[in-house]
Each structure stands twice: as C-alpha cells, then as structure tokens.
PDB file of C-alpha atoms in Angstrom:
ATOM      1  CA  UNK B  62     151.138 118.929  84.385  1.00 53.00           C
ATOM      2  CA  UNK B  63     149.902 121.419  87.235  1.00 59.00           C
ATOM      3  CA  UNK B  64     146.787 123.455  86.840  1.00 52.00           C
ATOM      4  CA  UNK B  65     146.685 126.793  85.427  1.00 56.00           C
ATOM      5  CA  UNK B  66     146.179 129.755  88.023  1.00 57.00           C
ATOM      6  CA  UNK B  67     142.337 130.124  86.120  1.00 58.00           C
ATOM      7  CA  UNK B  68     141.412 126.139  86.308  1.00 53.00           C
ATOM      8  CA  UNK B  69     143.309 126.236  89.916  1.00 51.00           C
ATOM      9  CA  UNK B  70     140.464 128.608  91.150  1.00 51.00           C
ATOM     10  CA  UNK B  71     137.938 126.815  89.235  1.00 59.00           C
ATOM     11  CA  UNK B  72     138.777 123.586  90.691  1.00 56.00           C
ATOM     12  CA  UNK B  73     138.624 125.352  94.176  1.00 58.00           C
ATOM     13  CA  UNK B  74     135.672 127.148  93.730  1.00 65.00           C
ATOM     14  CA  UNK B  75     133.547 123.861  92.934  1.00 65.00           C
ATOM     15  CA  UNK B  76     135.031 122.245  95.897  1.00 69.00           C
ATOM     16  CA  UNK B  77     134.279 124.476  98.358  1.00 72.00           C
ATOM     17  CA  UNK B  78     130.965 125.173  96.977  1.00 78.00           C
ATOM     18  CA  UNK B  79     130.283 121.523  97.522  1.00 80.00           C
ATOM     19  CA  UNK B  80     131.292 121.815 101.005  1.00 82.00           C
ATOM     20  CA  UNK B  81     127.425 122.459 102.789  1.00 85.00           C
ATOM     21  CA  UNK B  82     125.681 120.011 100.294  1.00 85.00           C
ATOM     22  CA  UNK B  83     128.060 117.475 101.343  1.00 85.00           C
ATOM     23  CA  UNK B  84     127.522 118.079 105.079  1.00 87.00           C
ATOM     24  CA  UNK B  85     123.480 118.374 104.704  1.00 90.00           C
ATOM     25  CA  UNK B  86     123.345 115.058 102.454  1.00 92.00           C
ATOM     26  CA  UNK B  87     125.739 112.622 104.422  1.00 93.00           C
ATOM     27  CA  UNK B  88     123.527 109.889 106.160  1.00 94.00           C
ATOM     28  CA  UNK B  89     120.849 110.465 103.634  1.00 95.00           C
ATOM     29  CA  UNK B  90     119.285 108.205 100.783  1.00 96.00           C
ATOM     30  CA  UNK B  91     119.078 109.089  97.269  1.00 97.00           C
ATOM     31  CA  UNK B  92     117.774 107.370  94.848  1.00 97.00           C
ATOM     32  CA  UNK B  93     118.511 107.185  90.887  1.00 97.00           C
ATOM     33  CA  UNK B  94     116.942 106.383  88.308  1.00 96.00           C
ATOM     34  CA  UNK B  95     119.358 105.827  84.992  1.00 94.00           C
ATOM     35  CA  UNK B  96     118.430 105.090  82.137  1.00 86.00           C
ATOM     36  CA  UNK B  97     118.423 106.860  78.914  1.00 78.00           C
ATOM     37  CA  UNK B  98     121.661 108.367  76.748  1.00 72.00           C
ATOM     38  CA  UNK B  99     123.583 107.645  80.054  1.00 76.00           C
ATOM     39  CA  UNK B 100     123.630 103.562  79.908  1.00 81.00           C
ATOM     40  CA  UNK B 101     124.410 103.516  75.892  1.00 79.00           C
ATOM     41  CA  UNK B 102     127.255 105.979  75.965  1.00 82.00           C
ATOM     42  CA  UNK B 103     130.615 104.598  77.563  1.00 87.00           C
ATOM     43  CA  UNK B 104     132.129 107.970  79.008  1.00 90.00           C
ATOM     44  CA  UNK B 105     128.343 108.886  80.632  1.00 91.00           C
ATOM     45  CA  UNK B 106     128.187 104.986  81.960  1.00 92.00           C
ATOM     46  CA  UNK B 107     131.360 105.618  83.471  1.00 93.00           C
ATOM     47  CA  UNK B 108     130.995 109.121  84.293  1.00 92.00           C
ATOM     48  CA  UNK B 109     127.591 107.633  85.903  1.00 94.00           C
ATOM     49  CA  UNK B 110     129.579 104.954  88.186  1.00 95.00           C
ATOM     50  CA  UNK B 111     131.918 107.190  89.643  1.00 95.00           C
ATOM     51  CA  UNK B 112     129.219 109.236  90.946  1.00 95.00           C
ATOM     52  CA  UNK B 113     127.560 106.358  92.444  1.00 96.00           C
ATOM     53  CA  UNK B 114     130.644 105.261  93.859  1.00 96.00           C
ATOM     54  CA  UNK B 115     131.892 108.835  95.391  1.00 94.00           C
ATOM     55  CA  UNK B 116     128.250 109.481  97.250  1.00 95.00           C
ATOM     56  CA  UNK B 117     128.906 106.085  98.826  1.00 96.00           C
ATOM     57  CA  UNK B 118     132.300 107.348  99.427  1.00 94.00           C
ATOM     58  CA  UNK B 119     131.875 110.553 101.404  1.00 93.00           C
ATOM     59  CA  UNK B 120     128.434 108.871 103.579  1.00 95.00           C
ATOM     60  CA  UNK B 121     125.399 108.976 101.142  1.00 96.00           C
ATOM     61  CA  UNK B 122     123.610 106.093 100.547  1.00 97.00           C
ATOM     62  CA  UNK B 123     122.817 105.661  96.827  1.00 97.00           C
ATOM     63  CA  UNK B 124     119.898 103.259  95.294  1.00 98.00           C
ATOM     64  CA  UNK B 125     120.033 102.756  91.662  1.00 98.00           C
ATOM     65  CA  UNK B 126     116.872 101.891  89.543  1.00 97.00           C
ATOM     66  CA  UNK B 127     117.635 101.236  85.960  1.00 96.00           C
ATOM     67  CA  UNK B 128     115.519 100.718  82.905  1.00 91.00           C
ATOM     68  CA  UNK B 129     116.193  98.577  79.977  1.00 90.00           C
ATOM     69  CA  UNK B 130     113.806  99.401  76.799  1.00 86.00           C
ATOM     70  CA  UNK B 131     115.725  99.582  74.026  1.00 87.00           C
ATOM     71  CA  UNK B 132     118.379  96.298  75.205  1.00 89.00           C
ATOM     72  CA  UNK B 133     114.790  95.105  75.155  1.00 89.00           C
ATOM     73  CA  UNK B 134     113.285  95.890  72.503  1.00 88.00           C
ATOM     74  CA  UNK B 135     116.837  94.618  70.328  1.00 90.00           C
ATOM     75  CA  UNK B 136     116.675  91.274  71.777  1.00 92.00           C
ATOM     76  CA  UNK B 137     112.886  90.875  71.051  1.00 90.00           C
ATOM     77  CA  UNK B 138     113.247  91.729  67.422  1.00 90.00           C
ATOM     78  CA  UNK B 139     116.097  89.416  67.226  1.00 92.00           C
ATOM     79  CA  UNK B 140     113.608  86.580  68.029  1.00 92.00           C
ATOM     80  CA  UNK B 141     111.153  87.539  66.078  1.00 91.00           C
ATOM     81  CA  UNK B 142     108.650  88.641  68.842  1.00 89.00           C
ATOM     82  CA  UNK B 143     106.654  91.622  67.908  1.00 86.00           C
ATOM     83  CA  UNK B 144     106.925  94.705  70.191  1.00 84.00           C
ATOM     84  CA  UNK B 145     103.481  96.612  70.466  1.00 85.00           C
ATOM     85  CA  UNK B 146     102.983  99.838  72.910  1.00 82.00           C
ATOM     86  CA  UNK B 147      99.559 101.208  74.980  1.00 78.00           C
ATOM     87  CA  UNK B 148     100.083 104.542  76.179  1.00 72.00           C
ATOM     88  CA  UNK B 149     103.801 104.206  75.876  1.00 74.00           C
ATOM     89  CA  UNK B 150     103.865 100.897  77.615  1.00 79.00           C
ATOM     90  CA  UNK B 151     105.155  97.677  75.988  1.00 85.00           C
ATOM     91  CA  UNK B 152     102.619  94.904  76.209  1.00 85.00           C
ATOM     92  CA  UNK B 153     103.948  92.220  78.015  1.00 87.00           C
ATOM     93  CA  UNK B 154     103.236  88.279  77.056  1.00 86.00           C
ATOM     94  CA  UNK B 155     104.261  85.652  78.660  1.00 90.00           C
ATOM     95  CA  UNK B 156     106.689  85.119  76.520  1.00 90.00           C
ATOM     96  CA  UNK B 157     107.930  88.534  76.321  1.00 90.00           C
ATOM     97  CA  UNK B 158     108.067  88.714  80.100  1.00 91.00           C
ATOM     98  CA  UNK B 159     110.649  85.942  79.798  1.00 92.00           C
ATOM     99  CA  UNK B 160     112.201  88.473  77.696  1.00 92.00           C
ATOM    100  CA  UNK B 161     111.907  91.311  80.128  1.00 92.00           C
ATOM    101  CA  UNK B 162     113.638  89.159  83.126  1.00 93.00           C
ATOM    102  CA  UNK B 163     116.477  88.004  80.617  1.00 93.00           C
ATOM    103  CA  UNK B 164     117.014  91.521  79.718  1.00 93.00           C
ATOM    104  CA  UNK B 165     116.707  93.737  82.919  1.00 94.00           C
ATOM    105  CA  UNK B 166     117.559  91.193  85.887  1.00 92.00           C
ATOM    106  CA  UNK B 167     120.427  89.957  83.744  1.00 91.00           C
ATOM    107  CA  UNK B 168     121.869  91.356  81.164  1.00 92.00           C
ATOM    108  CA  UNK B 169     121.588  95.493  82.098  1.00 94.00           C
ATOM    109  CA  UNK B 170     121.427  94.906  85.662  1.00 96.00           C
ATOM    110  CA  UNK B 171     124.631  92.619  85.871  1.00 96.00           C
ATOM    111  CA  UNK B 172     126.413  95.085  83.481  1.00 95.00           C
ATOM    112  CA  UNK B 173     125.844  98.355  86.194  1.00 96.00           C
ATOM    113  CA  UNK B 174     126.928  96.319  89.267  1.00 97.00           C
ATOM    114  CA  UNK B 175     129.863  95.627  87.000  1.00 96.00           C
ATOM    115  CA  UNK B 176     130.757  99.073  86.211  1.00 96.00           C
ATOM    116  CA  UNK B 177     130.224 100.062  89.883  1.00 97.00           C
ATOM    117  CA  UNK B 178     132.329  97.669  90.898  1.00 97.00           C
ATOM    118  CA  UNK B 179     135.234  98.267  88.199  1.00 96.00           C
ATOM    119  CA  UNK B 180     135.030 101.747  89.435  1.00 95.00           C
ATOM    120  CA  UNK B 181     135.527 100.974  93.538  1.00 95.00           C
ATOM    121  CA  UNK B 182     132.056 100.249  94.602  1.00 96.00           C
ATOM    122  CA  UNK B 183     130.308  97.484  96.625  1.00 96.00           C
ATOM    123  CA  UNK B 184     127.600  97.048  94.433  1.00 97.00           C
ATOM    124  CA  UNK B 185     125.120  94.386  94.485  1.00 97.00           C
ATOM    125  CA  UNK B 186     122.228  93.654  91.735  1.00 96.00           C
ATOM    126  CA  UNK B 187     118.304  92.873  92.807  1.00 96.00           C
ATOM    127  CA  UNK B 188     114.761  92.380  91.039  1.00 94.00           C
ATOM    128  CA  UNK B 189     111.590  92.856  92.545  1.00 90.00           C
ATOM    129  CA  UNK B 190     111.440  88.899  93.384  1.00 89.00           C
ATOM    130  CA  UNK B 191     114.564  88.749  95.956  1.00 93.00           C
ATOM    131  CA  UNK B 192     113.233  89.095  99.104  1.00 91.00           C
ATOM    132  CA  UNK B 193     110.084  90.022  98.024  1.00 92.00           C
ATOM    133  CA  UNK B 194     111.853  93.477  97.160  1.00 96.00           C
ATOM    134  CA  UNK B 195     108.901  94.482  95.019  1.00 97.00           C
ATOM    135  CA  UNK B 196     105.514  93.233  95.632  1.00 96.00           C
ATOM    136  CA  UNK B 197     103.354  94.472  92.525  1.00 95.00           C
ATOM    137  CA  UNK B 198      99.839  94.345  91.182  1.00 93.00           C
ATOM    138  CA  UNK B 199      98.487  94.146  87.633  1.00 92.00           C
ATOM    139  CA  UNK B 200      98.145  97.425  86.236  1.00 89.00           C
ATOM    140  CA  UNK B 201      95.003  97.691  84.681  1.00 82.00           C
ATOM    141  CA  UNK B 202      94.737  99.821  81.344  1.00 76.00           C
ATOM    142  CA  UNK B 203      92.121 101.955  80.200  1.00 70.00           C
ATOM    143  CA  UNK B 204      91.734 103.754  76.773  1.00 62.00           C
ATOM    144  CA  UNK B 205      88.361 105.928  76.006  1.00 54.00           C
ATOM    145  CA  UNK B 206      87.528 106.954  71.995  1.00 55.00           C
ATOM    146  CA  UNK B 207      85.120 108.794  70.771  1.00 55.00           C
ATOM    147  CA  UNK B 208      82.756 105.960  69.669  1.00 56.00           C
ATOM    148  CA  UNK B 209      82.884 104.090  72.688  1.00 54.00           C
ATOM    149  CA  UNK B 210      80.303 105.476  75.817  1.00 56.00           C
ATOM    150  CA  UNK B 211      82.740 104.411  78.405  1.00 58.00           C
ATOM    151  CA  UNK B 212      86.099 103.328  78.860  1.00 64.00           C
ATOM    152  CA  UNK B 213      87.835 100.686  77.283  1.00 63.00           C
ATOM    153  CA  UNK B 214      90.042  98.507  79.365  1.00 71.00           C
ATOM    154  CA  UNK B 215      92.844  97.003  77.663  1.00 76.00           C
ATOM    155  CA  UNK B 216      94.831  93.926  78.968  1.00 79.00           C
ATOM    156  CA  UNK B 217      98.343  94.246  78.204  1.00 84.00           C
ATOM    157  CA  UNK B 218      99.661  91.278  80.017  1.00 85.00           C
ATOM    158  CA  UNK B 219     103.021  90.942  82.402  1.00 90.00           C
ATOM    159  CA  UNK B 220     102.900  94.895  83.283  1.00 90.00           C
ATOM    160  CA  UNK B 221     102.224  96.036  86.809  1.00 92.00           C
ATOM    161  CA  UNK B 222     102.377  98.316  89.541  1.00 92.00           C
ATOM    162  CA  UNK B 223     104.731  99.112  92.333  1.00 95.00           C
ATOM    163  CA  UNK B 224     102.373  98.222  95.653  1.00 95.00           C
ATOM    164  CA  UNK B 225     105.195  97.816  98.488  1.00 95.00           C
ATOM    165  CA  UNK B 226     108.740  98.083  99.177  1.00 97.00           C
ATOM    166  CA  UNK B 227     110.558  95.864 101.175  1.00 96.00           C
ATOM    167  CA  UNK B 228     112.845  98.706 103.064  1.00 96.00           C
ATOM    168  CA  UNK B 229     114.380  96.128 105.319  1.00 95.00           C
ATOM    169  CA  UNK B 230     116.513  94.488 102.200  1.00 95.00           C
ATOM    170  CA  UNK B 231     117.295  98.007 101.192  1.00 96.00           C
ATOM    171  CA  UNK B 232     118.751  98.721 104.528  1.00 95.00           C
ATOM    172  CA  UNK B 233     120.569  96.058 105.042  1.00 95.00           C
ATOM    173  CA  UNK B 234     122.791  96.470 101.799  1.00 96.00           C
ATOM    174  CA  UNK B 235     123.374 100.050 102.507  1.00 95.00           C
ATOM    175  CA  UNK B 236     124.055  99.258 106.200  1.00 94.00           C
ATOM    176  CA  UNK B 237     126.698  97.357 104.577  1.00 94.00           C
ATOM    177  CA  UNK B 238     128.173  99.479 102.546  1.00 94.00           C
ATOM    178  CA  UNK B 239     126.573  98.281  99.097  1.00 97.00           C
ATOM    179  CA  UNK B 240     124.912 100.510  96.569  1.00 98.00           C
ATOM    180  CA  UNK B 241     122.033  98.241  95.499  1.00 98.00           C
ATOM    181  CA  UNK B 242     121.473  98.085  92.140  1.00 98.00           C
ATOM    182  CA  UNK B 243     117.139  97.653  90.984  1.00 97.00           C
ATOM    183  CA  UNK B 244     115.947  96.049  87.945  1.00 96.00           C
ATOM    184  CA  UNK B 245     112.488  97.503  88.166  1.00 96.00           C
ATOM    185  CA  UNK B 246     110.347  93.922  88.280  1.00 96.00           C
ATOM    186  CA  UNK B 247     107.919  92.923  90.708  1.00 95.00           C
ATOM    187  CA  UNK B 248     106.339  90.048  92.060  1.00 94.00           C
ATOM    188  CA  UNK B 249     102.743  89.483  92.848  1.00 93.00           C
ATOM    189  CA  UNK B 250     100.854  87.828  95.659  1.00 91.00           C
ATOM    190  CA  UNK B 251     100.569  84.140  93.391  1.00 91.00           C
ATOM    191  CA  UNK B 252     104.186  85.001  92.443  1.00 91.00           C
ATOM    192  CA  UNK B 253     103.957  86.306  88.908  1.00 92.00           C
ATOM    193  CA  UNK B 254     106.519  88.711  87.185  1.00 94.00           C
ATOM    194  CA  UNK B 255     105.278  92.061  86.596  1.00 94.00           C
ATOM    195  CA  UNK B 256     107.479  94.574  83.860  1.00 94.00           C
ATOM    196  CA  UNK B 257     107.138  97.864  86.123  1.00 94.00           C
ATOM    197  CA  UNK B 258     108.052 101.229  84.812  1.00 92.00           C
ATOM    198  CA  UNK B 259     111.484 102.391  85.760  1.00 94.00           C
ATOM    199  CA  UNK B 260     110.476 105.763  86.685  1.00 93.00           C
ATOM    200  CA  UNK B 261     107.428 104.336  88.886  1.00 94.00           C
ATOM    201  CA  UNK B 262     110.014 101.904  90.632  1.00 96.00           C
ATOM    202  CA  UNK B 263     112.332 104.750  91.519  1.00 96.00           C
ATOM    203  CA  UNK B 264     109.448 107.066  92.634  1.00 96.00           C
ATOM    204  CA  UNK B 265     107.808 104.267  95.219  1.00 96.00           C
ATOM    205  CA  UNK B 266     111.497 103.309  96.284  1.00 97.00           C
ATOM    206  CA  UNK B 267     111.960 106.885  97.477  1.00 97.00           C
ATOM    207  CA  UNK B 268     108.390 107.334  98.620  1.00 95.00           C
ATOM    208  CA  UNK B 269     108.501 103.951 101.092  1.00 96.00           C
ATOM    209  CA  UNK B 270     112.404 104.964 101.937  1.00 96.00           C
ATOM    210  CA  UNK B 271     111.526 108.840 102.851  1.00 94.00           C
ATOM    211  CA  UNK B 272     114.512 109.283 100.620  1.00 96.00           C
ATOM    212  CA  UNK B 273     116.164 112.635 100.766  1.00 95.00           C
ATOM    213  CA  UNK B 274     115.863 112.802  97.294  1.00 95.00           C
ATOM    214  CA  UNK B 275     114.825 111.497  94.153  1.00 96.00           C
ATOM    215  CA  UNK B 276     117.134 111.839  90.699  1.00 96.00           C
ATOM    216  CA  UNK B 277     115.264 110.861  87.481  1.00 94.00           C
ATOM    217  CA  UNK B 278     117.974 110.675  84.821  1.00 92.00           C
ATOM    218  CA  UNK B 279     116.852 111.856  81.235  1.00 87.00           C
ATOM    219  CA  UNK B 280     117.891 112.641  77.613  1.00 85.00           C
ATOM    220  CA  UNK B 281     116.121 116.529  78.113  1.00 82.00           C
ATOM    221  CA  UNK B 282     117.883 119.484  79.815  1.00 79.00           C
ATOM    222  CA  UNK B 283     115.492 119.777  82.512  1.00 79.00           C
ATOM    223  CA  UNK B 284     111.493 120.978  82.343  1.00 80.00           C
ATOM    224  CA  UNK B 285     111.414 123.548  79.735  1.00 82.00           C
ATOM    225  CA  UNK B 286     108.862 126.707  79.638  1.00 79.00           C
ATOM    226  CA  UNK B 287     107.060 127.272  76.410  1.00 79.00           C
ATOM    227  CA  UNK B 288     110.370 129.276  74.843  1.00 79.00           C
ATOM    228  CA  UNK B 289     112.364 126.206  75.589  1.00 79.00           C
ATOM    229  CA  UNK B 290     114.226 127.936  78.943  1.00 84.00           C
ATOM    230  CA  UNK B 291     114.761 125.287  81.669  1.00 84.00           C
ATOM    231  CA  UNK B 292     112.992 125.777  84.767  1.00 81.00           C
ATOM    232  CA  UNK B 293     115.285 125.328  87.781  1.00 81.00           C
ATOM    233  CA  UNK B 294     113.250 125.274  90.728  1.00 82.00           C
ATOM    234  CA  UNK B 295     110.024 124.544  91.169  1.00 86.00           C
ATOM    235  CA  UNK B 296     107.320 123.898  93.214  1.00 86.00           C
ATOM    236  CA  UNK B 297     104.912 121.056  92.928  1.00 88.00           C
ATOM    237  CA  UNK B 298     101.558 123.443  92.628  1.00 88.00           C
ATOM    238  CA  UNK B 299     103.785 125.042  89.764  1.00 87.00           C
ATOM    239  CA  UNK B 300     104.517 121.823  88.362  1.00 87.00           C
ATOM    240  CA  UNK B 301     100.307 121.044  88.301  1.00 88.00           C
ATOM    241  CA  UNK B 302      99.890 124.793  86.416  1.00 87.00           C
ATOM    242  CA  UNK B 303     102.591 124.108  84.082  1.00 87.00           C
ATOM    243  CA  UNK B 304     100.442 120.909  83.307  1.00 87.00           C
ATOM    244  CA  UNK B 305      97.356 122.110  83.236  1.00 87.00           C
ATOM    245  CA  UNK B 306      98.778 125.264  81.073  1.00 85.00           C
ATOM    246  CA  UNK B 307      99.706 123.078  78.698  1.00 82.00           C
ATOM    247  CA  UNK B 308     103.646 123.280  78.869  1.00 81.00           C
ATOM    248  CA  UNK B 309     104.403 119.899  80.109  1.00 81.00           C
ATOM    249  CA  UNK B 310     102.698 117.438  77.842  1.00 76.00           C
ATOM    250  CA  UNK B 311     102.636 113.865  75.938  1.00 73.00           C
ATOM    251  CA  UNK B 312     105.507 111.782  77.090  1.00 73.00           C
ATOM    252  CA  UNK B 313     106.842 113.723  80.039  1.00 78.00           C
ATOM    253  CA  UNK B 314     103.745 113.322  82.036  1.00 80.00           C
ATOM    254  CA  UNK B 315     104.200 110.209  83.903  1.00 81.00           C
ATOM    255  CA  UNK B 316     107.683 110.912  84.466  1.00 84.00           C
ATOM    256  CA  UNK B 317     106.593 114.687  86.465  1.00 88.00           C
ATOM    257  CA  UNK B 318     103.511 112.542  88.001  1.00 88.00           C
ATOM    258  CA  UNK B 319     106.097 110.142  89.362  1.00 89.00           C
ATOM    259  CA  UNK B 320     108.580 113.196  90.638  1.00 91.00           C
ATOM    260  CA  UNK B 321     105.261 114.574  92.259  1.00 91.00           C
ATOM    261  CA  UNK B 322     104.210 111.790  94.182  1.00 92.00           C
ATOM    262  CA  UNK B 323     107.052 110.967  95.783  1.00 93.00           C
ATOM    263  CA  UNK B 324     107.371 114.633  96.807  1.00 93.00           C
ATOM    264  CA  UNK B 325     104.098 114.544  97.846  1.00 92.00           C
ATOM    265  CA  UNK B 326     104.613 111.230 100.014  1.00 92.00           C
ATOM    266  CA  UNK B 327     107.513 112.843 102.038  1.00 92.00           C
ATOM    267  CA  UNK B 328     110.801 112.965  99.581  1.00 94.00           C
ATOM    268  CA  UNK B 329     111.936 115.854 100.290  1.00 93.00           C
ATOM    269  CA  UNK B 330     112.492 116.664  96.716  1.00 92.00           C
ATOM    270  CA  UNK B 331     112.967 115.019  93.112  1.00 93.00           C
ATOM    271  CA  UNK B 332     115.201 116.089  89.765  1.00 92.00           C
ATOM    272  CA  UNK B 333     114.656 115.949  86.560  1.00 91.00           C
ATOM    273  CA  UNK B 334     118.461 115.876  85.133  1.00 90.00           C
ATOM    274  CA  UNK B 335     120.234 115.701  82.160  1.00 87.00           C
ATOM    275  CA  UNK B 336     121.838 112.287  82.443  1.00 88.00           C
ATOM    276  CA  UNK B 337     123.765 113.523  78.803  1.00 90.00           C
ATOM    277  CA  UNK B 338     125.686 115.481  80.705  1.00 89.00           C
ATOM    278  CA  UNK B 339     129.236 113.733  82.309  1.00 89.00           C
ATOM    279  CA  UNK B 340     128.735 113.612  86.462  1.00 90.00           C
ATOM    280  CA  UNK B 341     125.601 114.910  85.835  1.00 89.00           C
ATOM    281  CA  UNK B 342     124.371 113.758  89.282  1.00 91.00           C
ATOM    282  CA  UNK B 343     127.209 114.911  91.133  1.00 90.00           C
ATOM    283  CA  UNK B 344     126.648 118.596  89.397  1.00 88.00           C
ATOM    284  CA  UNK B 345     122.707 118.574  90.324  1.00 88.00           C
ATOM    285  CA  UNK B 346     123.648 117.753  93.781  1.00 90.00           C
ATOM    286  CA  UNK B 347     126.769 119.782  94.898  1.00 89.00           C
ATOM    287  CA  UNK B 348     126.651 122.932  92.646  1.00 83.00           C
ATOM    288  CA  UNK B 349     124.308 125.588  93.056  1.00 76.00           C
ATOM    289  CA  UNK B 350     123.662 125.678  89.437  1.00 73.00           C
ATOM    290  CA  UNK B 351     122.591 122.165  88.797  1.00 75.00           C
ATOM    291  CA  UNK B 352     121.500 120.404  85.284  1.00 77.00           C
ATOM    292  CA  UNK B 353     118.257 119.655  85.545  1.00 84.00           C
ATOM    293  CA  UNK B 354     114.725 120.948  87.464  1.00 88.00           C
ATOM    294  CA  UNK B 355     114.034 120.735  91.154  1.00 89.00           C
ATOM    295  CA  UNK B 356     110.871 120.162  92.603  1.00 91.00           C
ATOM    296  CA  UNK B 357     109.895 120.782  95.969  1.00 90.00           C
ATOM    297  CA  UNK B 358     106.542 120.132  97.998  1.00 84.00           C
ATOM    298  CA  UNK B 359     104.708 123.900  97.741  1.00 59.00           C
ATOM    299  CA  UNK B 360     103.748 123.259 101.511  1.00 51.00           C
ATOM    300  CA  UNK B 361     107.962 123.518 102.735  1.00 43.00           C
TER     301      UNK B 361
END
C-alpha cells in the first residue's frame, strides 16, 4: 500500500534531515554500548541490529560492547551460587568468574553476532583475552563508615579495570568490514579473567580509538533535571554542576563518569540514550531531535 501524502512528507523529511549527519559521520567510529531493556525485548534486539548493520552499511564503523547482568545473575541462581553486590558491583569468585565467561563470551555475546548477522551484517564476537583485546588490572575497592578512621578496602575477587586497548585487532575487523562485537572481559598481565563493567569497557574503547562518538544505551530517557525534563545537550562542566548540585545521583554516576572521561580523553562526544526506544541509535544520530543527552567537552 503507498504512503499517505502526510507519512510521504514525513518519510522525506527524516531522510533528508539525515543527509549532513550521514556525510559528517562516514569514516568515523562509534561505539555502543547495549545492554539494558534493548537485549531482553525481541523488536528492540532487532530494532538494535539493523542499526548496527545500516551504519556499517552507509561507511561508519560500529563497535558493540554488551553487558550481561541479569543472563548472569539467572544462571548463577540456577546453580545455587549466591550473588552479592559492593557499590553496585557483583563480587566475582573464582567460580563465579567461570560463570561470567560462560555467560558474556558465550552465551550473550554469540547471540548479538547472531542477530547481526541474521540481519545482513559481518559481525564477529571477541573478549578481552583474544588478542590481548583487553589487558585489565584488579580493581581495588574501597568502602569508608562512620566507625572506621580510614578506608576500608574490600576484595571482591575476578573484577577489574580496563588498562589498554588493543586498537590494532579493532582495526583490522572494521578494515574488513566486520562490526566487532565486545564481551567486556579482560585479561591481566599473569593471564587472569577480570569481569569489567560494560559501561567502563565502552568508555576506554572509545577513549584509546578517538572514537567519534560514544552511545551508552539505557532503560532512562536521557539525564533528567530535578522536574524530570531531559536535558539534551550538555556540556561536560554542566554535567560536573549537575553532580555536584545534586541532580545526577546514586546509580547514574559511574555511567556520566564514564561518558565524561572519554569526552575528556578526545571522543568527541558521548550519549546517554534511551535504548527502549525502536532505532533508538539511528534517531540519536541522524535526527536533530535525538532520544537521549549529549555531552560535549566544555573546551569545543
């Protein structure tokens, strides 16, 4: 059935409005993190690989970094294996690291080349360990209370930190026309697995890339000022007020860290987007209206 004359000009009006983002982004990495509503839902998931697999399309380079916590967290309590949190992060045993690689380097990982691949792509999966993609550190934890004179430092096993990317695997895939595909697990210098933040993955991945731009997928509209409006475009320096203010608090802190690091280490600028919302990406990226909050170095 042809388009009505009202969805006709619609359908025009996006297209052509996508016109100068698509010449200023071709060339250029991006890179995604997805996670959230958008890997449980089946439209979103597929919604999510088309995206993936049109930027590849038309000459940008996608990198995907995915998380995993709740596929996680389902298999663990199948086995019986307790699941306890620091600071929102999952303490890691050895045995629950076996858990971890299971999970995110099989499992999720294998299911998002799939879907990338069922929708057109070249799409290949990684962890931290192939070619030394990911070469991590222990993070170490620390927790002050009110009884204690100094800080308390907490081991909570397998968990670590991103401390460099191996670009050169990166570049090779893309020069090749894959979308790699990053279950966020490092390696360390003896060769122990490290469970690594998603967000923190996808931040350093940008960071040692100089991506263009980095897309942190959530299950919010966007950063939200204290009546609950979403804040479109911002700058990091208003980012650090809005902390320090008190508006951006509790959980969403070491996701707006991670956005402001990486624009502070040369990405030219990260997203907070509403991965609930179908082709959310592709909307953030080509529309001047977006779904989500930009944030751009206040020094540009």
């Amino acid at each position: 059935m042809p388009l009505s004359r009202e969805n006709a000009v619609n359908a025009s009006k996006v297209l052509s409005e996508a016109l100068p983002y698509l010449q200023r982004f071709v060339g250029k990495t991006i890179v995604v993190k997805y996670g959230g509503n958008a890997m449980i839902d089946n439209d979103l998931e597929r919604s999510f690989a088309r995206d993936m697999v049109m930027l590849k399309l038309v000459g940008i380079n996608p990198i995907v970094v995915h998380g995993g916590g709740p596929q996680i967290g389902e298999l663990l309590e199948k086995l019986n294996i307790e699941s306890r949190f620091v600071n929102g992060m999952r303490v890691t045993t050895s045995e629950t690291m076996d858990v971890v690689e299971m999970v995110l380097g099989g499992q999720v990982n294998k299911q998002i080349v799939n879907l990338i691949n069922q929708n057109g792509g070249k799409a290949i999966g990684l962890t931290g360990t192939d070619g030394q993609l990911l070469k991590a550190r222990k993070l170490h934890v620390t927790r002050m209370s009110p009884e204690l004179q100094k800080p308390e430092i907490i081991d909570i096993g397998h968990v670590g930190e991103v401390e460099s990317v191996n670009t050169e695997v990166l570049d090779m895939l893309t020069k090749s026309n894959f979308i790699p595909v990053i279950a966020p697990i490092g390696v360390g210098e003896d060769g122990t697995s490290y469970n690594i933040n998603a967000d923190l993955v996808a931040g350093k991945v940008a960071e040692f890339l100089k991506a263009e731009k980095l897309l942190l997928l959530t299950n919010i509209a966007g950063l939200m000022d204290k009546e609950g409006k979403v804040l479109t475009g911002l700058t990091t320096q208003q980012v650090n007020d809005l902390i320090a203010d008190g508006t951006i608090y509790g959980g969403m802190l070491p996701k707006i860290q991670c956005a402001l690091d990486a624009v502070h280490a040369g990405v030219t600028s990260a997203h907070i987007i509403d991965g609930r919302v179908a082709h959310a990406t592709l909307l953030e990226l080509f529309t001047d209206e977006g779904v989500g909050t930009l944030i751009t170095n206040s020094r540009r």
